[in-house]
mmCIF file of N, CA and C in Angstrom:
data_model
loop_
_atom_site.group_PDB
_atom_site.id
_atom_site.type_symbol
_atom_site.label_atom_id
_atom_site.label_comp_id
_atom_site.label_asym_id
_atom_site.label_seq_id
_atom_site.Cartn_x
_atom_site.Cartn_y
_atom_site.Cartn_z
ATOM 1 N N MET V 207 0.815 -1.179 0.000
ATOM 2 C CA MET V 207 0.000 0.000 0.000
ATOM 3 C C MET V 207 0.874 1.265 0.000
ATOM 4 N N LEU V 208 1.961 1.218 0.784
ATOM 5 C CA LEU V 208 2.845 2.372 0.859
ATOM 6 C C LEU V 208 3.474 2.679 -0.491
ATOM 7 N N ASP V 209 3.885 1.648 -1.218
ATOM 8 C CA ASP V 209 4.464 1.861 -2.541
ATOM 9 C C ASP V 209 3.450 2.505 -3.488
ATOM 10 N N ALA V 210 2.190 2.084 -3.397
ATOM 11 C CA ALA V 210 1.146 2.668 -4.242
ATOM 12 C C ALA V 210 0.939 4.140 -3.889
ATOM 13 N N LEU V 211 0.955 4.453 -2.602
ATOM 14 C CA LEU V 211 0.805 5.831 -2.169
ATOM 15 C C LEU V 211 1.958 6.690 -2.680
ATOM 16 N N MET V 212 3.164 6.164 -2.600
ATOM 17 C CA MET V 212 4.337 6.910 -3.073
ATOM 18 C C MET V 212 4.285 7.123 -4.588
ATOM 19 N N ALA V 213 3.741 6.161 -5.311
ATOM 20 C CA ALA V 213 3.642 6.288 -6.768
ATOM 21 C C ALA V 213 2.654 7.383 -7.155
ATOM 22 N N VAL V 214 1.574 7.513 -6.390
ATOM 23 C CA VAL V 214 0.554 8.516 -6.679
ATOM 24 C C VAL V 214 0.997 9.902 -6.211
ATOM 25 N N GLU V 215 1.737 9.961 -5.128
ATOM 26 C CA GLU V 215 2.152 11.240 -4.540
ATOM 27 C C GLU V 215 3.674 11.257 -4.398
ATOM 28 N N PRO V 216 4.403 11.560 -5.475
ATOM 29 C CA PRO V 216 5.862 11.508 -5.454
ATOM 30 C C PRO V 216 6.500 12.423 -4.415
ATOM 31 N N SER V 217 5.825 13.476 -4.010
ATOM 32 C CA SER V 217 6.412 14.382 -3.023
ATOM 33 C C SER V 217 6.593 13.703 -1.660
ATOM 34 N N LEU V 218 5.946 12.562 -1.461
ATOM 35 C CA LEU V 218 6.099 11.837 -0.200
ATOM 36 C C LEU V 218 7.366 10.987 -0.174
ATOM 37 N N GLY V 219 8.022 10.839 -1.313
ATOM 38 C CA GLY V 219 9.203 9.982 -1.392
ATOM 39 C C GLY V 219 10.262 10.321 -0.367
ATOM 40 N N ASP V 220 10.498 11.614 -0.149
ATOM 41 C CA ASP V 220 11.519 12.012 0.818
ATOM 42 C C ASP V 220 11.031 11.854 2.256
ATOM 43 N N GLN V 221 9.759 11.552 2.442
ATOM 44 C CA GLN V 221 9.202 11.358 3.776
ATOM 45 C C GLN V 221 8.854 9.897 4.032
ATOM 46 N N ARG V 222 9.374 9.020 3.218
ATOM 47 C CA ARG V 222 9.025 7.601 3.296
ATOM 48 C C ARG V 222 9.227 7.021 4.698
ATOM 49 N N GLU V 223 10.351 7.319 5.319
ATOM 50 C CA GLU V 223 10.611 6.766 6.650
ATOM 51 C C GLU V 223 9.550 7.215 7.646
ATOM 52 N N GLN V 224 9.152 8.501 7.573
ATOM 53 C CA GLN V 224 8.123 9.005 8.475
ATOM 54 C C GLN V 224 6.783 8.319 8.204
ATOM 55 N N VAL V 225 6.460 8.135 6.928
ATOM 56 C CA VAL V 225 5.207 7.474 6.571
ATOM 57 C C VAL V 225 5.231 6.021 7.060
ATOM 58 N N GLU V 226 6.387 5.366 6.936
ATOM 59 C CA GLU V 226 6.504 3.984 7.421
ATOM 60 C C GLU V 226 6.329 3.917 8.936
ATOM 61 N N ARG V 227 6.891 4.879 9.660
ATOM 62 C CA ARG V 227 6.714 4.914 11.122
ATOM 63 C C ARG V 227 5.244 5.115 11.473
ATOM 64 N N MET V 228 4.598 6.024 10.755
ATOM 65 C CA MET V 228 3.179 6.282 11.014
ATOM 66 C C MET V 228 2.351 5.047 10.705
ATOM 67 N N SER V 229 2.664 4.371 9.599
ATOM 68 C CA SER V 229 1.944 3.148 9.238
ATOM 69 C C SER V 229 2.094 2.096 10.328
ATOM 70 N N ALA V 230 3.299 1.959 10.865
ATOM 71 C CA ALA V 230 3.535 0.996 11.940
ATOM 72 C C ALA V 230 2.768 1.392 13.202
ATOM 73 N N ALA V 231 2.674 2.699 13.461
ATOM 74 C CA ALA V 231 1.977 3.166 14.667
ATOM 75 C C ALA V 231 0.485 2.868 14.609
ATOM 76 N N VAL V 232 -0.122 2.972 13.416
ATOM 77 C CA VAL V 232 -1.564 2.734 13.322
ATOM 78 C C VAL V 232 -1.901 1.280 12.995
ATOM 79 N N ALA V 233 -0.885 0.458 12.712
ATOM 80 C CA ALA V 233 -1.114 -0.960 12.404
ATOM 81 C C ALA V 233 -1.529 -1.705 13.672
ATOM 82 N N GLU V 234 -2.106 -2.869 13.478
ATOM 83 C CA GLU V 234 -2.524 -3.698 14.615
ATOM 84 C C GLU V 234 -1.344 -3.929 15.546
ATOM 85 N N GLY V 235 -1.556 -3.647 16.824
ATOM 86 C CA GLY V 235 -0.502 -3.794 17.820
ATOM 87 C C GLY V 235 0.338 -2.541 17.995
ATOM 88 N N GLY V 236 0.171 -1.558 17.115
ATOM 89 C CA GLY V 236 0.911 -0.299 17.212
ATOM 90 C C GLY V 236 0.305 0.612 18.264
ATOM 91 N N PRO V 237 1.050 1.627 18.692
ATOM 92 C CA PRO V 237 0.567 2.497 19.760
ATOM 93 C C PRO V 237 -0.690 3.294 19.410
ATOM 94 N N LEU V 238 -0.979 3.464 18.118
ATOM 95 C CA LEU V 238 -2.181 4.190 17.718
ATOM 96 C C LEU V 238 -3.208 3.278 17.048
ATOM 97 N N ALA V 239 -3.114 1.975 17.307
ATOM 98 C CA ALA V 239 -3.991 1.009 16.644
ATOM 99 C C ALA V 239 -5.469 1.260 16.947
ATOM 100 N N ASP V 240 -5.771 1.789 18.116
ATOM 101 C CA ASP V 240 -7.161 2.018 18.498
ATOM 102 C C ASP V 240 -7.687 3.377 18.049
ATOM 103 N N LEU V 241 -6.856 4.138 17.385
ATOM 104 C CA LEU V 241 -7.283 5.448 16.906
ATOM 105 C C LEU V 241 -8.370 5.284 15.861
ATOM 106 N N ASP V 242 -9.410 6.048 15.983
ATOM 107 C CA ASP V 242 -10.516 5.995 15.032
ATOM 108 C C ASP V 242 -10.131 6.763 13.777
ATOM 109 N N LEU V 243 -9.677 6.061 12.758
ATOM 110 C CA LEU V 243 -9.210 6.713 11.540
ATOM 111 C C LEU V 243 -10.325 7.460 10.820
ATOM 112 N N ALA V 244 -11.562 7.100 11.070
ATOM 113 C CA ALA V 244 -12.675 7.802 10.429
ATOM 114 C C ALA V 244 -12.736 9.256 10.891
ATOM 115 N N SER V 245 -12.202 9.525 12.080
ATOM 116 C CA SER V 245 -12.238 10.898 12.586
ATOM 117 C C SER V 245 -11.119 11.753 12.008
ATOM 118 N N LEU V 246 -10.280 11.173 11.166
ATOM 119 C CA LEU V 246 -9.153 11.902 10.600
ATOM 120 C C LEU V 246 -9.434 12.400 9.199
ATOM 121 N N GLY V 247 -10.675 12.612 8.844
ATOM 122 C CA GLY V 247 -11.053 12.983 7.482
ATOM 123 C C GLY V 247 -10.216 14.079 6.866
ATOM 124 N N GLY V 248 -10.144 14.078 5.547
ATOM 125 C CA GLY V 248 -9.349 15.052 4.809
ATOM 126 C C GLY V 248 -9.977 16.428 4.804
ATOM 127 N N ARG V 249 -9.462 17.301 3.961
ATOM 128 C CA ARG V 249 -9.924 18.692 3.911
ATOM 129 C C ARG V 249 -11.425 18.792 3.677
ATOM 130 N N ASP V 250 -11.979 17.843 2.953
ATOM 131 C CA ASP V 250 -13.411 17.897 2.677
ATOM 132 C C ASP V 250 -14.226 17.237 3.788
ATOM 133 N N GLY V 251 -13.561 16.776 4.854
ATOM 134 C CA GLY V 251 -14.253 16.155 5.972
ATOM 135 C C GLY V 251 -14.579 14.694 5.744
ATOM 136 N N SER V 252 -14.242 14.184 4.587
ATOM 137 C CA SER V 252 -14.551 12.801 4.269
ATOM 138 C C SER V 252 -13.648 11.859 5.063
ATOM 139 N N PRO V 253 -14.235 10.826 5.676
ATOM 140 C CA PRO V 253 -13.413 9.856 6.403
ATOM 141 C C PRO V 253 -12.564 8.995 5.471
ATOM 142 N N ARG V 254 -12.730 9.175 4.168
ATOM 143 C CA ARG V 254 -11.961 8.381 3.218
ATOM 144 C C ARG V 254 -10.662 9.071 2.817
ATOM 145 N N HIS V 255 -10.380 10.228 3.415
ATOM 146 C CA HIS V 255 -9.185 10.976 3.070
ATOM 147 C C HIS V 255 -8.357 11.276 4.313
ATOM 148 N N LEU V 256 -7.063 11.186 4.165
ATOM 149 C CA LEU V 256 -6.123 11.522 5.217
ATOM 150 C C LEU V 256 -5.125 12.482 4.605
ATOM 151 N N ASN V 257 -4.943 13.635 5.199
ATOM 152 C CA ASN V 257 -4.010 14.622 4.670
ATOM 153 C C ASN V 257 -2.636 14.419 5.276
ATOM 154 N N LEU V 258 -1.612 14.332 4.440
ATOM 155 C CA LEU V 258 -0.232 14.314 4.885
ATOM 156 C C LEU V 258 0.368 15.642 4.460
ATOM 157 N N LEU V 259 0.764 16.446 5.434
ATOM 158 C CA LEU V 259 1.241 17.787 5.156
ATOM 159 C C LEU V 259 2.612 18.014 5.777
ATOM 160 N N THR V 260 3.372 18.895 5.173
ATOM 161 C CA THR V 260 4.567 19.391 5.829
ATOM 162 C C THR V 260 4.133 20.481 6.793
ATOM 163 N N LEU V 261 4.992 20.820 7.730
ATOM 164 C CA LEU V 261 4.654 21.898 8.652
ATOM 165 C C LEU V 261 4.471 23.215 7.906
ATOM 166 N N HIS V 262 5.255 23.415 6.850
ATOM 167 C CA HIS V 262 5.116 24.641 6.065
ATOM 168 C C HIS V 262 3.726 24.745 5.430
ATOM 169 N N SER V 263 3.259 23.663 4.872
ATOM 170 C CA SER V 263 1.977 23.711 4.157
ATOM 171 C C SER V 263 0.779 23.662 5.095
ATOM 172 N N ALA V 264 0.985 23.343 6.366
ATOM 173 C CA ALA V 264 -0.123 23.247 7.321
ATOM 174 C C ALA V 264 -0.577 24.606 7.835
ATOM 175 N N LYS V 265 0.229 25.634 7.606
ATOM 176 C CA LYS V 265 -0.105 26.961 8.114
ATOM 177 C C LYS V 265 -1.466 27.401 7.569
ATOM 178 N N GLY V 266 -2.325 27.842 8.464
ATOM 179 C CA GLY V 266 -3.646 28.300 8.069
ATOM 180 C C GLY V 266 -4.707 27.213 8.042
ATOM 181 N N CYS V 267 -4.310 25.959 8.197
ATOM 182 C CA CYS V 267 -5.266 24.843 8.194
ATOM 183 C C CYS V 267 -5.596 24.456 9.634
ATOM 184 N N GLU V 268 -6.746 23.832 9.826
ATOM 185 C CA GLU V 268 -7.119 23.273 11.118
ATOM 186 C C GLU V 268 -7.756 21.921 10.902
ATOM 187 N N TYR V 269 -7.494 21.001 11.821
ATOM 188 C CA TYR V 269 -8.027 19.649 11.741
ATOM 189 C C TYR V 269 -8.471 19.211 13.127
ATOM 190 N N ASP V 270 -9.460 18.344 13.181
ATOM 191 C CA ASP V 270 -9.901 17.822 14.474
ATOM 192 C C ASP V 270 -8.781 17.053 15.145
ATOM 193 N N VAL V 271 -8.048 16.262 14.363
ATOM 194 C CA VAL V 271 -6.963 15.442 14.893
ATOM 195 C C VAL V 271 -5.709 15.713 14.072
ATOM 196 N N VAL V 272 -4.607 15.938 14.759
ATOM 197 C CA VAL V 272 -3.312 16.140 14.109
ATOM 198 C C VAL V 272 -2.351 15.110 14.674
ATOM 199 N N ILE V 273 -1.599 14.484 13.789
ATOM 200 C CA ILE V 273 -0.548 13.553 14.194
ATOM 201 C C ILE V 273 0.760 14.093 13.635
ATOM 202 N N MET V 274 1.642 14.481 14.529
ATOM 203 C CA MET V 274 2.955 14.976 14.115
ATOM 204 C C MET V 274 3.958 13.841 14.293
ATOM 205 N N VAL V 275 4.669 13.530 13.235
ATOM 206 C CA VAL V 275 5.650 12.445 13.284
ATOM 207 C C VAL V 275 7.050 13.012 13.068
ATOM 208 N N GLY V 276 8.056 12.244 13.459
ATOM 209 C CA GLY V 276 9.441 12.643 13.221
ATOM 210 C C GLY V 276 9.934 13.707 14.169
ATOM 211 N N LEU V 277 9.409 13.729 15.388
ATOM 212 C CA LEU V 277 9.831 14.739 16.356
ATOM 213 C C LEU V 277 11.079 14.260 17.095
ATOM 214 N N ASP V 278 12.107 13.987 16.299
ATOM 215 C CA ASP V 278 13.381 13.479 16.807
ATOM 216 C C ASP V 278 14.437 14.573 16.763
ATOM 217 N N LEU V 279 15.333 14.550 17.739
ATOM 218 C CA LEU V 279 16.495 15.422 17.675
ATOM 219 C C LEU V 279 17.266 15.038 16.420
ATOM 220 N N GLY V 280 17.605 15.999 15.614
ATOM 221 C CA GLY V 280 18.267 15.715 14.347
ATOM 222 C C GLY V 280 17.324 15.828 13.173
ATOM 223 N N SER V 281 16.017 15.758 13.449
ATOM 224 C CA SER V 281 15.010 15.971 12.412
ATOM 225 C C SER V 281 14.292 17.296 12.638
ATOM 226 N N LEU V 282 13.943 17.584 13.878
ATOM 227 C CA LEU V 282 13.301 18.850 14.231
ATOM 228 C C LEU V 282 13.809 19.257 15.601
ATOM 229 N N PRO V 283 14.757 20.114 15.739
ATOM 230 C CA PRO V 283 15.441 20.825 14.663
ATOM 231 C C PRO V 283 16.387 19.904 13.905
ATOM 232 N N TRP V 284 16.673 20.331 12.681
ATOM 233 C CA TRP V 284 17.608 19.582 11.843
ATOM 234 C C TRP V 284 18.973 19.596 12.494
ATOM 235 N N ARG V 285 19.748 18.547 12.305
ATOM 236 C CA ARG V 285 21.066 18.499 12.933
ATOM 237 C C ARG V 285 21.943 19.668 12.482
ATOM 238 N N ASN V 286 22.701 20.180 13.432
ATOM 239 C CA ASN V 286 23.653 21.278 13.213
ATOM 240 C C ASN V 286 23.005 22.544 12.669
ATOM 241 N N GLU V 287 21.778 22.785 13.053
ATOM 242 C CA GLU V 287 21.081 23.983 12.594
ATOM 243 C C GLU V 287 21.624 25.220 13.314
ATOM 244 N N ALA V 288 21.776 26.302 12.576
ATOM 245 C CA ALA V 288 22.192 27.577 13.161
ATOM 246 C C ALA V 288 21.074 28.096 14.058
ATOM 247 N N PRO V 289 21.390 28.958 15.033
ATOM 248 C CA PRO V 289 20.359 29.474 15.949
ATOM 249 C C PRO V 289 19.158 30.106 15.243
ATOM 250 N N ALA V 290 19.387 30.877 14.188
ATOM 251 C CA ALA V 290 18.260 31.490 13.476
ATOM 252 C C ALA V 290 17.374 30.421 12.846
ATOM 253 N N ALA V 291 17.982 29.388 12.301
ATOM 254 C CA ALA V 291 17.213 28.299 11.699
ATOM 255 C C ALA V 291 16.469 27.513 12.774
ATOM 256 N N GLN V 292 17.066 27.377 13.959
ATOM 257 C CA GLN V 292 16.381 26.688 15.055
ATOM 258 C C GLN V 292 15.133 27.460 15.475
ATOM 259 N N ARG V 293 15.203 28.778 15.469
ATOM 260 C CA ARG V 293 14.019 29.579 15.801
ATOM 261 C C ARG V 293 12.900 29.311 14.792
ATOM 262 N N GLU V 294 13.270 29.197 13.525
ATOM 263 C CA GLU V 294 12.272 28.903 12.491
ATOM 264 C C GLU V 294 11.696 27.496 12.692
ATOM 265 N N SER V 295 12.544 26.528 13.025
ATOM 266 C CA SER V 295 12.057 25.168 13.289
ATOM 267 C C SER V 295 11.107 25.154 14.479
ATOM 268 N N ARG V 296 11.451 25.903 15.513
ATOM 269 C CA ARG V 296 10.579 25.991 16.698
ATOM 270 C C ARG V 296 9.236 26.616 16.313
ATOM 271 N N ARG V 297 9.272 27.674 15.509
ATOM 272 C CA ARG V 297 8.034 28.309 15.061
ATOM 273 C C ARG V 297 7.169 27.327 14.284
ATOM 274 N N LEU V 298 7.788 26.535 13.397
ATOM 275 C CA LEU V 298 7.043 25.541 12.626
ATOM 276 C C LEU V 298 6.468 24.450 13.523
ATOM 277 N N PHE V 299 7.210 24.063 14.556
ATOM 278 C CA PHE V 299 6.721 23.091 15.533
ATOM 279 C C PHE V 299 5.427 23.602 16.166
ATOM 280 N N TYR V 300 5.423 24.864 16.569
ATOM 281 C CA TYR V 300 4.221 25.437 17.167
ATOM 282 C C TYR V 300 3.106 25.625 16.149
ATOM 283 N N VAL V 301 3.448 25.870 14.897
ATOM 284 C CA VAL V 301 2.424 25.897 13.844
ATOM 285 C C VAL V 301 1.731 24.536 13.797
ATOM 286 N N GLY V 302 2.512 23.458 13.828
ATOM 287 C CA GLY V 302 1.933 22.112 13.789
ATOM 288 C C GLY V 302 1.008 21.846 14.955
ATOM 289 N N ILE V 303 1.428 22.229 16.139
ATOM 290 C CA ILE V 303 0.616 21.996 17.340
ATOM 291 C C ILE V 303 -0.712 22.741 17.258
ATOM 292 N N THR V 304 -0.660 23.947 16.770
ATOM 293 C CA THR V 304 -1.869 24.774 16.766
ATOM 294 C C THR V 304 -2.819 24.441 15.626
ATOM 295 N N ARG V 305 -2.520 23.432 14.826
ATOM 296 C CA ARG V 305 -3.440 22.999 13.777
ATOM 297 C C ARG V 305 -4.523 22.103 14.339
ATOM 298 N N ALA V 306 -4.341 21.563 15.547
ATOM 299 C CA ALA V 306 -5.272 20.592 16.127
ATOM 300 C C ALA V 306 -6.409 21.287 16.869
ATOM 301 N N ARG V 307 -7.642 20.903 16.538
ATOM 302 C CA ARG V 307 -8.805 21.417 17.262
ATOM 303 C C ARG V 307 -9.059 20.589 18.518
ATOM 304 N N ASP V 308 -9.022 19.249 18.387
ATOM 305 C CA ASP V 308 -9.425 18.375 19.490
ATOM 306 C C ASP V 308 -8.293 17.510 20.033
ATOM 307 N N GLU V 309 -7.542 16.893 19.143
ATOM 308 C CA GLU V 309 -6.504 15.945 19.573
ATOM 309 C C GLU V 309 -5.210 16.187 18.821
ATOM 310 N N ILE V 310 -4.109 15.938 19.520
ATOM 311 C CA ILE V 310 -2.808 15.933 18.854
ATOM 312 C C ILE V 310 -2.022 14.748 19.373
ATOM 313 N N HIS V 311 -1.379 14.056 18.460
ATOM 314 C CA HIS V 311 -0.517 12.927 18.796
ATOM 315 C C HIS V 311 0.865 13.265 18.257
ATOM 316 N N MET V 312 1.872 13.168 19.114
ATOM 317 C CA MET V 312 3.231 13.509 18.710
ATOM 318 C C MET V 312 4.096 12.268 18.811
ATOM 319 N N LEU V 313 4.726 11.930 17.695
ATOM 320 C CA LEU V 313 5.496 10.694 17.621
ATOM 321 C C LEU V 313 6.972 10.966 17.350
ATOM 322 N N TYR V 314 7.813 10.203 18.008
ATOM 323 C CA TYR V 314 9.246 10.247 17.743
ATOM 324 C C TYR V 314 9.805 8.860 18.039
ATOM 325 N N SER V 315 10.895 8.534 17.397
ATOM 326 C CA SER V 315 11.556 7.266 17.691
ATOM 327 C C SER V 315 12.840 7.495 18.472
ATOM 328 N N GLY V 316 13.422 8.681 18.313
ATOM 329 C CA GLY V 316 14.694 8.976 18.962
ATOM 330 C C GLY V 316 15.886 8.580 18.117
ATOM 331 N N PHE V 317 15.630 7.823 17.051
ATOM 332 C CA PHE V 317 16.714 7.352 16.193
ATOM 333 C C PHE V 317 16.832 8.222 14.953
ATOM 334 N N VAL V 318 18.056 8.483 14.562
ATOM 335 C CA VAL V 318 18.340 9.272 13.374
ATOM 336 C C VAL V 318 19.360 8.521 12.535
ATOM 337 N N ASP V 319 19.144 8.500 11.227
ATOM 338 C CA ASP V 319 20.116 7.882 10.322
ATOM 339 C C ASP V 319 21.213 8.888 10.016
ATOM 340 N N THR V 320 22.430 8.512 10.294
ATOM 341 C CA THR V 320 23.585 9.365 10.024
ATOM 342 C C THR V 320 24.532 8.612 9.102
ATOM 343 N N ARG V 321 25.590 9.275 8.718
ATOM 344 C CA ARG V 321 26.578 8.592 7.859
ATOM 345 C C ARG V 321 27.279 7.467 8.611
ATOM 346 N N PHE V 322 27.132 7.439 9.931
ATOM 347 C CA PHE V 322 27.717 6.380 10.746
ATOM 348 C C PHE V 322 26.708 5.280 11.069
ATOM 349 N N GLY V 323 25.544 5.363 10.451
ATOM 350 C CA GLY V 323 24.481 4.393 10.700
ATOM 351 C C GLY V 323 23.400 4.985 11.581
ATOM 352 N N ARG V 324 22.485 4.147 11.985
ATOM 353 C CA ARG V 324 21.367 4.593 12.820
ATOM 354 C C ARG V 324 21.864 4.789 14.251
ATOM 355 N N GLN V 325 21.575 5.978 14.781
ATOM 356 C CA GLN V 325 22.014 6.308 16.134
ATOM 357 C C GLN V 325 20.844 6.859 16.933
ATOM 358 N N TYR V 326 20.894 6.621 18.234
ATOM 359 C CA TYR V 326 19.853 7.156 19.109
ATOM 360 C C TYR V 326 20.282 8.537 19.575
ATOM 361 N N TRP V 327 19.513 9.547 19.219
ATOM 362 C CA TRP V 327 19.798 10.923 19.627
ATOM 363 C C TRP V 327 18.749 11.436 20.592
ATOM 364 N N GLY V 328 17.618 10.774 20.665
ATOM 365 C CA GLY V 328 16.554 11.212 21.556
ATOM 366 C C GLY V 328 15.513 12.053 20.838
ATOM 367 N N ARG V 329 14.595 12.545 21.615
ATOM 368 C CA ARG V 329 13.491 13.308 21.045
ATOM 369 C C ARG V 329 13.857 14.773 20.875
ATOM 370 N N SER V 330 13.033 15.461 20.125
ATOM 371 C CA SER V 330 13.238 16.882 19.856
ATOM 372 C C SER V 330 13.223 17.666 21.160
ATOM 373 N N PRO V 331 14.138 18.607 21.315
ATOM 374 C CA PRO V 331 14.109 19.452 22.515
ATOM 375 C C PRO V 331 12.855 20.317 22.578
ATOM 376 N N PHE V 332 12.174 20.488 21.453
ATOM 377 C CA PHE V 332 10.938 21.272 21.450
ATOM 378 C C PHE V 332 9.867 20.588 22.290
ATOM 379 N N LEU V 333 9.894 19.254 22.357
ATOM 380 C CA LEU V 333 8.938 18.532 23.204
ATOM 381 C C LEU V 333 9.209 18.834 24.671
ATOM 382 N N ASN V 334 10.489 18.900 25.042
ATOM 383 C CA ASN V 334 10.843 19.238 26.422
ATOM 384 C C ASN V 334 10.385 20.658 26.756
ATOM 385 N N GLU V 335 10.612 21.595 25.839
ATOM 386 C CA GLU V 335 10.180 22.978 26.048
ATOM 387 C C GLU V 335 8.666 23.056 26.213
ATOM 388 N N LEU V 336 7.953 22.285 25.410
ATOM 389 C CA LEU V 336 6.495 22.275 25.493
ATOM 390 C C LEU V 336 6.034 21.767 26.857
ATOM 391 N N GLU V 337 6.663 20.701 27.344
ATOM 392 C CA GLU V 337 6.299 20.159 28.655
ATOM 393 C C GLU V 337 6.535 21.182 29.755
ATOM 394 N N VAL V 338 7.659 21.900 29.693
ATOM 395 C CA VAL V 338 7.952 22.933 30.692
ATOM 396 C C VAL V 338 6.884 24.016 30.655
ATOM 397 N N ARG V 339 6.521 24.465 29.444
ATOM 398 C CA ARG V 339 5.505 25.515 29.321
ATOM 399 C C ARG V 339 4.143 25.042 29.834
ATOM 400 N N MET V 340 3.833 23.771 29.586
ATOM 401 C CA MET V 340 2.555 23.240 30.066
ATOM 402 C C MET V 340 2.538 23.186 31.596
ATOM 403 N N ARG V 341 3.646 22.753 32.193
ATOM 404 C CA ARG V 341 3.727 22.714 33.657
ATOM 405 C C ARG V 341 3.606 24.137 34.237
ATOM 406 N N GLU V 342 4.277 25.101 33.597
ATOM 407 C CA GLU V 342 4.188 26.484 34.052
ATOM 408 C C GLU V 342 2.757 27.000 33.967
ATOM 409 N N ALA V 343 2.066 26.667 32.885
ATOM 410 C CA ALA V 343 0.676 27.103 32.699
ATOM 411 C C ALA V 343 -0.240 26.481 33.749
ATOM 412 N N GLU V 344 0.024 25.223 34.112
ATOM 413 C CA GLU V 344 -0.798 24.557 35.123
ATOM 414 C C GLU V 344 -0.580 25.196 36.500
ATOM 415 N N GLY V 345 0.616 25.728 36.720
ATOM 416 C CA GLY V 345 0.935 26.355 38.001
ATOM 417 C C GLY V 345 0.340 27.732 38.164
ATOM 418 N N ASP V 346 -0.121 28.325 37.070
ATOM 419 C CA ASP V 346 -0.700 29.688 37.123
ATOM 420 C C ASP V 346 -2.029 29.703 37.820
#
C-alpha cells in the first residue's frame, strides 16, 4: 500500500521513513492502533481521506486530529542547525501543534540515520520545552 501511495504522490518519497513509522503506529498492535481513523477525514471532511502535510503547508489549516511524526532530535530541529534556523524550526513546531482542534498525537523514535548508521539521539528538545511551558501554565 505504501508503494502505491508513493507512486501517486511523489512528493512523499523524501518522507518515506516518516510514513513507514506512522503506518507501523496505526497498524494492529501499534501504539495508535485504536485510533478511530474515520475521525481523521481530509480537507473535505470525508473519512476516506487523510491529509499528509509538511509543517510549512499546514499553516492556516485546522483539523480535528493532528498527528505529528518525526519529532526526533536531528530531524526537528535539523542536525547542526544555526540558531536562526532553530528559531524557524521551533516556530514551525508550534504551527503544527496549533493545527489541532481536538486531539494531537506527537510521535518520535529517537533514532536518526547518520553517515555512521542509525544512532539514538533522543526526542526533539521542542517537546521538552512544550512540557515545561505546560507545567508552568498549570501552576498559574
